[in-house]
Coordinates of C-alpha atoms and ligand atoms in Angstrom, one line a residue:
M1 CA 76.2 -86.1 38.2
G2 CA 72.9 -88.0 38.0
I3 CA 72.2 -90.6 35.4
R4 CA 69.9 -89.6 32.6
F5 CA 68.0 -92.1 30.6
D6 CA 66.3 -90.9 27.4
S7 CA 63.6 -92.9 25.5
P8 CA 60.7 -92.2 23.2
R9 CA 57.6 -91.0 24.9
A10 CA 55.8 -94.1 23.8
I11 CA 57.1 -97.5 22.5
V12 CA 54.6 -99.8 20.9
T13 CA 55.6 -103.4 20.1
G14 CA 54.1 -106.5 18.7
G15 CA 53.0 -108.1 15.4
G16 CA 50.6 -105.9 13.4
C17 CA 51.2 -102.8 15.6
R18 CA 52.4 -100.8 12.4
Q19 CA 48.7 -99.9 12.0
Q20 CA 48.9 -97.9 15.2
A21 CA 51.4 -95.5 13.7
G22 CA 48.5 -93.3 12.3
E23 CA 46.7 -93.1 15.7
L24 CA 50.0 -92.0 17.3
L25 CA 50.5 -89.2 14.8
V26 CA 46.9 -88.1 15.4
S27 CA 47.5 -88.1 19.1
L28 CA 50.4 -85.8 18.6
H29 CA 48.1 -83.3 16.9
A30 CA 49.6 -83.8 13.4
E31 CA 47.7 -82.3 10.5
R32 CA 50.2 -82.6 7.7
S33 CA 52.8 -85.4 7.8
L34 CA 55.8 -86.1 5.7
I35 CA 56.1 -89.9 5.5
V36 CA 59.8 -90.7 5.0
V37 CA 59.6 -94.3 3.7
D38 CA 62.3 -96.7 2.7
P39 CA 62.2 -97.2 -1.1
F40 CA 61.8 -100.9 -0.5
F41 CA 58.4 -100.2 1.2
A42 CA 57.3 -97.3 -1.0
A43 CA 54.5 -99.3 -2.7
A44 CA 53.7 -101.5 0.3
D45 CA 50.0 -102.0 1.1
F46 CA 50.4 -101.2 4.8
V47 CA 51.8 -97.7 3.9
D48 CA 48.6 -97.0 1.9
E49 CA 46.5 -98.3 4.8
I50 CA 48.3 -96.0 7.2
R51 CA 47.8 -93.1 4.8
A52 CA 44.1 -93.9 4.4
A53 CA 43.7 -94.0 8.2
L54 CA 45.5 -90.7 8.5
S55 CA 43.3 -89.2 5.9
R56 CA 40.1 -90.4 7.6
A57 CA 41.4 -88.6 10.8
G58 CA 42.0 -85.4 8.8
V59 CA 45.7 -85.7 8.4
A60 CA 47.2 -85.0 5.0
S61 CA 50.4 -86.8 4.0
E62 CA 53.0 -86.9 1.3
L63 CA 55.7 -89.6 0.7
F64 CA 59.5 -88.9 0.6
T65 CA 61.5 -91.8 -0.7
D66 CA 64.4 -90.1 -2.4
F67 CA 67.4 -91.2 -0.2
Q68 CA 70.0 -93.8 -0.2
P69 CA 71.2 -96.4 2.3
D70 CA 73.7 -94.7 4.7
P71 CA 72.1 -91.3 3.8
T72 CA 73.8 -88.1 2.9
D73 CA 73.4 -84.4 3.6
Q74 CA 72.0 -84.1 0.0
N75 CA 69.2 -86.5 0.9
V76 CA 68.5 -84.5 4.0
L77 CA 68.2 -81.2 2.0
A78 CA 65.9 -82.8 -0.5
G79 CA 63.7 -84.0 2.3
S80 CA 63.6 -80.8 4.3
A81 CA 62.8 -78.9 1.1
Q82 CA 59.8 -81.2 0.6
F83 CA 58.9 -80.8 4.2
S84 CA 58.7 -77.0 3.9
R85 CA 56.9 -77.1 0.5
F86 CA 54.3 -79.4 1.9
R87 CA 54.1 -77.2 5.1
A88 CA 54.4 -80.4 7.1
D89 CA 54.1 -80.4 10.9
S90 CA 55.2 -83.9 11.7
I91 CA 57.1 -86.9 10.3
L92 CA 56.4 -90.6 10.1
A93 CA 59.6 -92.6 9.3
I94 CA 59.3 -96.1 8.0
G95 CA 62.3 -98.2 7.1
G96 CA 65.8 -99.2 8.2
G97 CA 68.2 -97.1 10.1
S98 CA 68.8 -95.0 7.0
A99 CA 65.1 -94.0 6.7
L100 CA 64.9 -93.2 10.4
D101 CA 68.2 -91.2 10.5
V102 CA 67.4 -89.2 7.4
A103 CA 64.0 -88.4 8.9
K104 CA 65.5 -87.3 12.2
I105 CA 67.8 -84.8 10.4
I106 CA 65.1 -83.6 8.0
G107 CA 63.2 -82.6 11.1
A108 CA 66.2 -80.9 12.6
A109 CA 66.9 -79.1 9.3
A110 CA 63.3 -78.0 9.0
A111 CA 63.6 -76.2 12.4
N112 CA 67.2 -74.9 12.0
P113 CA 68.0 -73.7 8.5
G114 CA 71.7 -73.9 7.3
P115 CA 74.1 -76.6 6.3
V116 CA 73.6 -80.1 7.7
S117 CA 77.2 -80.1 8.9
Q118 CA 76.2 -77.5 11.6
F119 CA 74.7 -80.5 13.6
Q120 CA 77.8 -82.7 13.6
G121 CA 78.9 -83.7 17.1
Y122 CA 77.2 -83.4 20.5
H123 CA 74.2 -81.2 21.3
R124 CA 74.5 -78.9 18.3
I125 CA 70.7 -78.7 17.4
S126 CA 69.2 -75.5 18.8
K127 CA 65.5 -75.9 18.1
S128 CA 63.6 -79.2 18.4
G129 CA 62.2 -80.6 15.1
P130 CA 58.6 -81.7 14.6
P131 CA 57.1 -84.8 16.3
L132 CA 58.5 -88.0 14.8
V133 CA 57.0 -91.5 14.8
A134 CA 59.6 -94.1 13.9
V135 CA 58.7 -97.5 12.5
P136 CA 61.8 -99.7 12.0
T137 CA 61.8 -102.4 9.3
T138 CA 65.3 -103.9 10.0
A139 CA 66.2 -105.4 13.4
G140 CA 69.5 -103.7 13.8
T141 CA 70.2 -100.0 14.5
G142 CA 67.7 -99.3 17.2
S143 CA 67.5 -95.8 15.7
E144 CA 63.8 -95.8 16.7
A145 CA 64.9 -95.3 20.3
T146 CA 68.2 -93.4 20.0
K147 CA 69.2 -89.7 20.0
V148 CA 71.7 -90.3 17.3
A149 CA 71.7 -90.0 13.5
V150 CA 74.6 -90.8 11.1
I151 CA 74.7 -88.7 7.9
T152 CA 77.4 -88.6 5.3
D153 CA 78.9 -85.1 4.6
T154 CA 79.4 -85.4 0.8
N155 CA 81.9 -82.5 0.7
R156 CA 84.3 -83.8 3.3
N157 CA 83.6 -87.5 2.8
V158 CA 83.0 -88.2 6.5
K159 CA 80.2 -89.9 8.3
M160 CA 78.9 -87.3 10.7
M161 CA 77.8 -88.5 14.1
I162 CA 75.0 -86.3 15.2
L163 CA 74.1 -86.7 18.8
D164 CA 71.4 -84.7 20.6
P165 CA 68.5 -85.6 22.9
K166 CA 66.3 -83.6 20.5
L167 CA 66.8 -86.5 18.0
M168 CA 64.9 -89.0 20.1
P169 CA 61.8 -90.0 18.2
T170 CA 58.6 -89.0 19.9
A171 CA 57.2 -92.6 19.5
A172 CA 58.6 -95.9 18.3
V173 CA 56.4 -98.5 16.7
V174 CA 58.3 -101.8 16.5
D175 CA 56.4 -104.4 14.5
Y176 CA 58.6 -107.5 13.8
E177 CA 56.4 -108.5 10.9
L178 CA 58.1 -105.8 8.8
T179 CA 61.4 -107.7 9.1
F180 CA 60.3 -111.0 7.5
S181 CA 61.3 -109.7 4.1
M182 CA 65.0 -109.1 5.1
P183 CA 67.3 -111.3 3.0
K184 CA 69.9 -113.4 4.8
P185 CA 72.9 -111.0 4.5
L186 CA 70.8 -108.1 5.7
T187 CA 69.5 -110.1 8.7
A188 CA 73.1 -111.1 9.5
H189 CA 74.6 -107.6 9.2
V190 CA 71.9 -105.7 11.1
G191 CA 71.7 -108.5 13.7
V192 CA 75.5 -108.2 14.5
D193 CA 75.1 -104.4 14.5
A194 CA 72.5 -104.8 17.3
L195 CA 74.8 -107.2 19.1
T196 CA 77.6 -104.7 18.8
H197 CA 75.4 -102.0 20.4
G198 CA 74.6 -104.3 23.3
I199 CA 78.2 -105.3 23.9
E200 CA 79.6 -101.8 23.5
A201 CA 76.9 -100.2 25.7
Y202 CA 77.8 -102.8 28.4
V203 CA 81.6 -102.3 28.4
S204 CA 81.6 -98.6 27.7
R205 CA 83.1 -96.2 30.2
K206 CA 79.6 -94.6 30.2
A207 CA 77.8 -97.8 31.1
N208 CA 75.5 -97.4 34.1
P209 CA 73.0 -99.3 36.2
L210 CA 70.1 -98.3 34.0
T211 CA 71.7 -99.4 30.7
D212 CA 73.4 -102.6 32.0
P213 CA 70.2 -104.8 32.3
V214 CA 68.9 -103.5 28.9
A215 CA 72.2 -104.3 27.2
L216 CA 72.5 -107.8 28.7
S217 CA 68.9 -108.6 27.8
S218 CA 69.5 -107.5 24.2
I219 CA 72.7 -109.6 24.0
S220 CA 70.9 -112.7 25.4
K221 CA 68.0 -112.4 22.9
I222 CA 70.5 -112.1 20.0
H223 CA 72.5 -115.1 21.3
A224 CA 69.4 -117.2 21.4
N225 CA 67.7 -116.0 18.2
L226 CA 69.9 -114.5 15.5
R227 CA 71.0 -117.8 14.1
N228 CA 67.3 -118.9 13.9
A229 CA 66.2 -115.7 12.2
W230 CA 68.9 -116.2 9.7
T231 CA 68.4 -119.9 9.0
D232 CA 64.6 -119.7 9.1
P233 CA 63.5 -116.2 7.9
G234 CA 59.8 -116.9 8.5
N235 CA 60.4 -117.8 12.2
G236 CA 58.1 -115.3 14.0
N237 CA 59.5 -115.9 17.4
A238 CA 63.1 -115.3 16.3
R239 CA 62.1 -112.2 14.3
E240 CA 60.2 -110.8 17.2
A241 CA 63.0 -111.4 19.6
M242 CA 65.5 -109.8 17.2
S243 CA 63.3 -106.7 16.8
L244 CA 63.1 -106.3 20.6
A245 CA 66.8 -106.9 20.9
A246 CA 67.5 -104.2 18.4
L247 CA 65.2 -101.8 20.2
Q248 CA 66.9 -102.6 23.5
G249 CA 70.4 -102.3 21.9
G250 CA 69.4 -98.8 20.8
L251 CA 68.1 -97.7 24.2
A252 CA 71.2 -99.1 25.9
F253 CA 73.9 -97.5 23.7
T254 CA 72.2 -94.2 23.4
N255 CA 72.2 -93.9 27.2
S256 CA 75.7 -95.3 27.5
S257 CA 77.7 -95.1 24.3
V258 CA 79.2 -97.1 21.5
C259 CA 83.0 -97.6 21.5
L260 CA 85.9 -98.7 19.3
V261 CA 84.0 -101.0 16.9
H262 CA 81.7 -98.2 15.8
G263 CA 84.6 -95.7 15.8
M264 CA 86.5 -97.8 13.3
S265 CA 83.5 -99.0 11.3
R266 CA 82.3 -95.6 10.2
P267 CA 85.4 -94.6 8.2
L268 CA 85.8 -98.2 7.0
G269 CA 82.3 -98.3 5.7
L270 CA 82.6 -95.0 4.1
M271 CA 85.8 -95.7 2.2
F272 CA 84.8 -99.1 1.0
R273 CA 81.0 -98.5 0.7
L274 CA 80.1 -101.2 3.2
P275 CA 76.7 -101.2 4.8
H276 CA 77.0 -100.1 8.5
G277 CA 76.1 -103.6 9.9
L278 CA 78.7 -105.3 7.7
S279 CA 81.5 -102.9 8.6
N280 CA 80.8 -103.5 12.3
S281 CA 80.5 -107.3 11.9
V282 CA 83.9 -107.7 10.2
L283 CA 85.6 -105.8 13.1
L284 CA 83.7 -107.0 16.2
P285 CA 85.7 -110.2 17.0
T286 CA 89.1 -108.5 16.4
V287 CA 88.3 -105.4 18.4
T288 CA 86.8 -107.5 21.2
R289 CA 89.9 -109.5 21.5
F290 CA 91.9 -106.3 21.8
S291 CA 89.5 -104.7 24.3
W292 CA 88.6 -107.3 26.9
P293 CA 91.8 -107.0 28.9
G294 CA 90.7 -103.5 29.8
A295 CA 87.4 -104.7 31.4
Q296 CA 87.8 -108.4 31.9
S297 CA 85.0 -108.7 34.5
R298 CA 82.5 -106.9 32.3
Y299 CA 83.2 -109.0 29.2
A300 CA 83.1 -112.1 31.4
E301 CA 79.7 -111.1 32.7
I302 CA 78.4 -111.0 29.2
A303 CA 79.8 -114.5 28.4
R304 CA 78.2 -115.8 31.6
A305 CA 74.9 -114.1 30.9
V306 CA 74.6 -116.1 27.7
N307 CA 76.1 -119.3 29.2
L308 CA 79.3 -119.3 27.2
A309 CA 81.0 -119.7 30.6
S310 CA 80.0 -120.5 34.2
S311 CA 80.8 -118.9 37.5
K312 CA 83.4 -121.6 37.9
N313 CA 85.4 -120.3 34.9
S314 CA 88.0 -117.6 35.3
D315 CA 87.3 -114.2 33.7
E316 CA 90.0 -114.9 31.2
I317 CA 88.4 -118.2 30.0
A318 CA 85.0 -116.5 29.8
C319 CA 86.4 -113.6 27.7
N320 CA 88.1 -116.0 25.3
A321 CA 84.8 -118.0 25.0
L322 CA 83.0 -114.7 24.1
V323 CA 85.5 -113.9 21.3
D324 CA 85.3 -117.5 20.0
W325 CA 81.5 -117.2 19.9
L326 CA 81.8 -113.9 17.9
D327 CA 84.1 -115.5 15.4
Q328 CA 81.8 -118.6 15.1
L329 CA 78.7 -116.4 14.7
N330 CA 80.3 -114.5 11.8
H331 CA 81.3 -117.8 10.2
D332 CA 77.8 -119.3 10.7
L333 CA 76.1 -116.2 9.3
E334 CA 78.4 -116.2 6.3
V335 CA 79.8 -112.7 7.1
P336 CA 82.7 -112.2 4.7
R337 CA 86.2 -111.4 5.9
L338 CA 87.3 -107.8 5.6
R339 CA 89.6 -108.5 2.7
E340 CA 86.7 -109.9 0.7
C341 CA 84.6 -106.7 1.5
C342 CA 87.5 -104.6 0.2
G343 CA 87.7 -106.5 -3.1
G344 CA 91.1 -107.8 -2.0
D345 CA 92.6 -104.4 -2.8
R346 CA 95.3 -104.5 -0.1
D347 CA 97.3 -101.5 -1.5
R348 CA 94.3 -99.2 -1.3
F349 CA 93.4 -100.5 2.1
H350 CA 96.9 -99.9 3.3
G351 CA 97.0 -96.3 1.9
L352 CA 93.8 -95.4 3.7
L353 CA 94.7 -96.8 7.1
P354 CA 96.2 -93.5 8.6
K355 CA 93.1 -91.5 7.6
M356 CA 90.7 -94.2 8.8
A357 CA 92.5 -94.4 12.1
S358 CA 92.5 -90.6 12.6
D359 CA 88.8 -90.3 11.6
A360 CA 88.0 -93.2 14.0
L361 CA 89.6 -91.3 16.9
E362 CA 88.1 -88.0 15.9
S363 CA 84.6 -89.4 16.2
G364 CA 85.0 -89.7 20.0
S365 CA 83.7 -93.3 20.2
P366 CA 87.1 -95.0 20.8
Q367 CA 87.6 -92.8 23.9
N368 CA 84.8 -94.7 25.6
N369 CA 86.4 -98.1 24.9
P370 CA 87.8 -100.2 27.8
V371 CA 91.3 -99.9 26.2
V372 CA 91.7 -96.5 24.5
P373 CA 94.0 -97.1 21.5
A374 CA 96.7 -95.0 20.0
P375 CA 96.4 -94.3 16.3
E376 CA 99.1 -97.0 15.5
Q377 CA 97.0 -99.5 17.4
I378 CA 93.9 -98.8 15.4
V379 CA 96.0 -99.3 12.2
E380 CA 97.2 -102.6 13.6
L381 CA 93.6 -103.7 14.4
F382 CA 92.4 -102.9 10.9
E383 CA 95.3 -105.1 9.6
L384 CA 94.5 -107.9 12.0
A385 CA 90.8 -107.9 10.8
W386 CA 92.0 -108.0 7.2
Ligands
NAD1 N1 70.6 -93.6 14.6 C1 71.2 -94.7 15.2 O1 71.1 -94.8 16.4 C2 72.0 -95.6 14.3 C3 72.6 -96.7 14.9 C4 73.3 -97.6 14.1 C5 73.4 -97.3 12.7 N2 72.8 -96.2 12.2 C6 72.8 -95.9 10.7 O2 71.7 -96.7 10.1 C7 72.0 -97.0 8.8 C8 71.9 -98.5 8.5 O3 70.6 -98.9 8.7 P1 70.1 -100.4 8.5 O4 71.3 -101.3 8.9 O5 68.9 -100.6 9.2 O6 70.0 -100.5 7.0 P2 69.4 -99.5 5.9 O7 68.3 -98.7 6.5 O8 70.5 -98.8 5.3 O9 68.8 -100.5 4.8 C9 69.6 -101.4 4.1 C10 68.9 -101.9 2.8 O10 67.8 -102.8 3.2 C11 66.6 -102.4 2.7 N3 65.5 -102.8 3.6 C12 65.1 -102.1 4.8 N4 64.2 -102.8 5.4 C13 64.0 -104.0 4.7 C14 63.2 -105.1 4.9 N5 62.4 -105.3 5.9 N6 63.2 -106.1 3.9 C15 64.1 -106.0 2.9 N7 64.9 -104.9 2.7 C16 64.9 -103.9 3.6 C17 66.7 -100.9 2.4 O11 65.9 -100.5 1.4 C18 68.2 -100.8 2.0 O12 68.4 -101.1 0.7 C19 73.4 -96.5 8.6 O13 73.4 -95.2 8.0 C20 74.0 -96.4 10.0 O14 75.0 -95.5 10.1 C21 72.1 -95.4 13.0
FE2_2 FE1 75.5 -99.5 14.9

């Protein structure tokens, strides 16, 4: 089987490029656009400017802002109802991964009526949605360049992974200036999410020669810049590098895969209402320590690529150095321990472990991990991360 690499048709990057989002929509023959915008930016000047530019080009637009972080099927239904009422033909999504994901599935739902749960899993979207221009405002998920969306099914209380090439945005507009406003905890959590994408894409059983260099380049940028972006939020170079790293992380994992960290973080995040980046961050060091013996040379290559070890060091030394760095990074970025995230409620945590382990396995992500865990091992890993 040949290797397939999906990406948006156009990727625009650079400070100020948000203003090009309108032109891109026009070039896609949009006439009526639903602008799915993160509530944080709903009243931002640049959104008004984009709307004014669209209007000058004859494109009508309406805003949709009624969705929550880690969006739900209800959010999607509200958005697709507005899409139909407005008779929209295109979507502009502006915001974090939540805005981008909800926009992707609003598009899919507009083209395929029925419950949102019909899309759960791999390749379950029959008809393509409308053209979508994605403008990320966090440097984390890489959703602007992935064929994935994560939507919570409120009836079954599961985070549905929806994976289909039809979800790849038509265009991505990556303007790091939109990330200056991220507070420190958000910068940390989404930055470690991007790092997790790079590492998991690289060690996955689905890694390939096209994703490898993209993943390593993402990891290197994060190694060199995440701390600076966190300590000095106005540092343009660090913010720009993090935005590019997040984009690369998305391109890498969507054409390889995520693995055990993401498999475990989805149920954990859902049960304890943790943001996606945080639930990954608290698991990354522990899961990496468990996984590296299954792909020593790959993890060692990552450590050497960021100069945590040299070619003179054994793979084992390099892998240990990588895990030490991940621990140190969480410490430096003030990522809390899992027990703090769960309010110290050990009994509740304990009671939920079997369900979280089985939901993790059911998502399919752990099966791509260098070491494929049994359910009891996932339970053990959750306990170790506590
Ligand atoms: N589709 C994918 O490929 C993919 C990959 C990873 C994660 N995800 C999903 O993405 C979601 C998480 O996205 P996220 O981590 O980007 O966070 P988010 O979109 O949930 O945003 C988190 C919070 O930050 C605010 N915010 C956004 N941009 C901001 C900015 N520039 N300044 C200040 N505040 C800002 C938002 O309003 C929100 O309150 C989860 O649902 C996760 O499952 C998707
Ligand atoms: Fe992620």
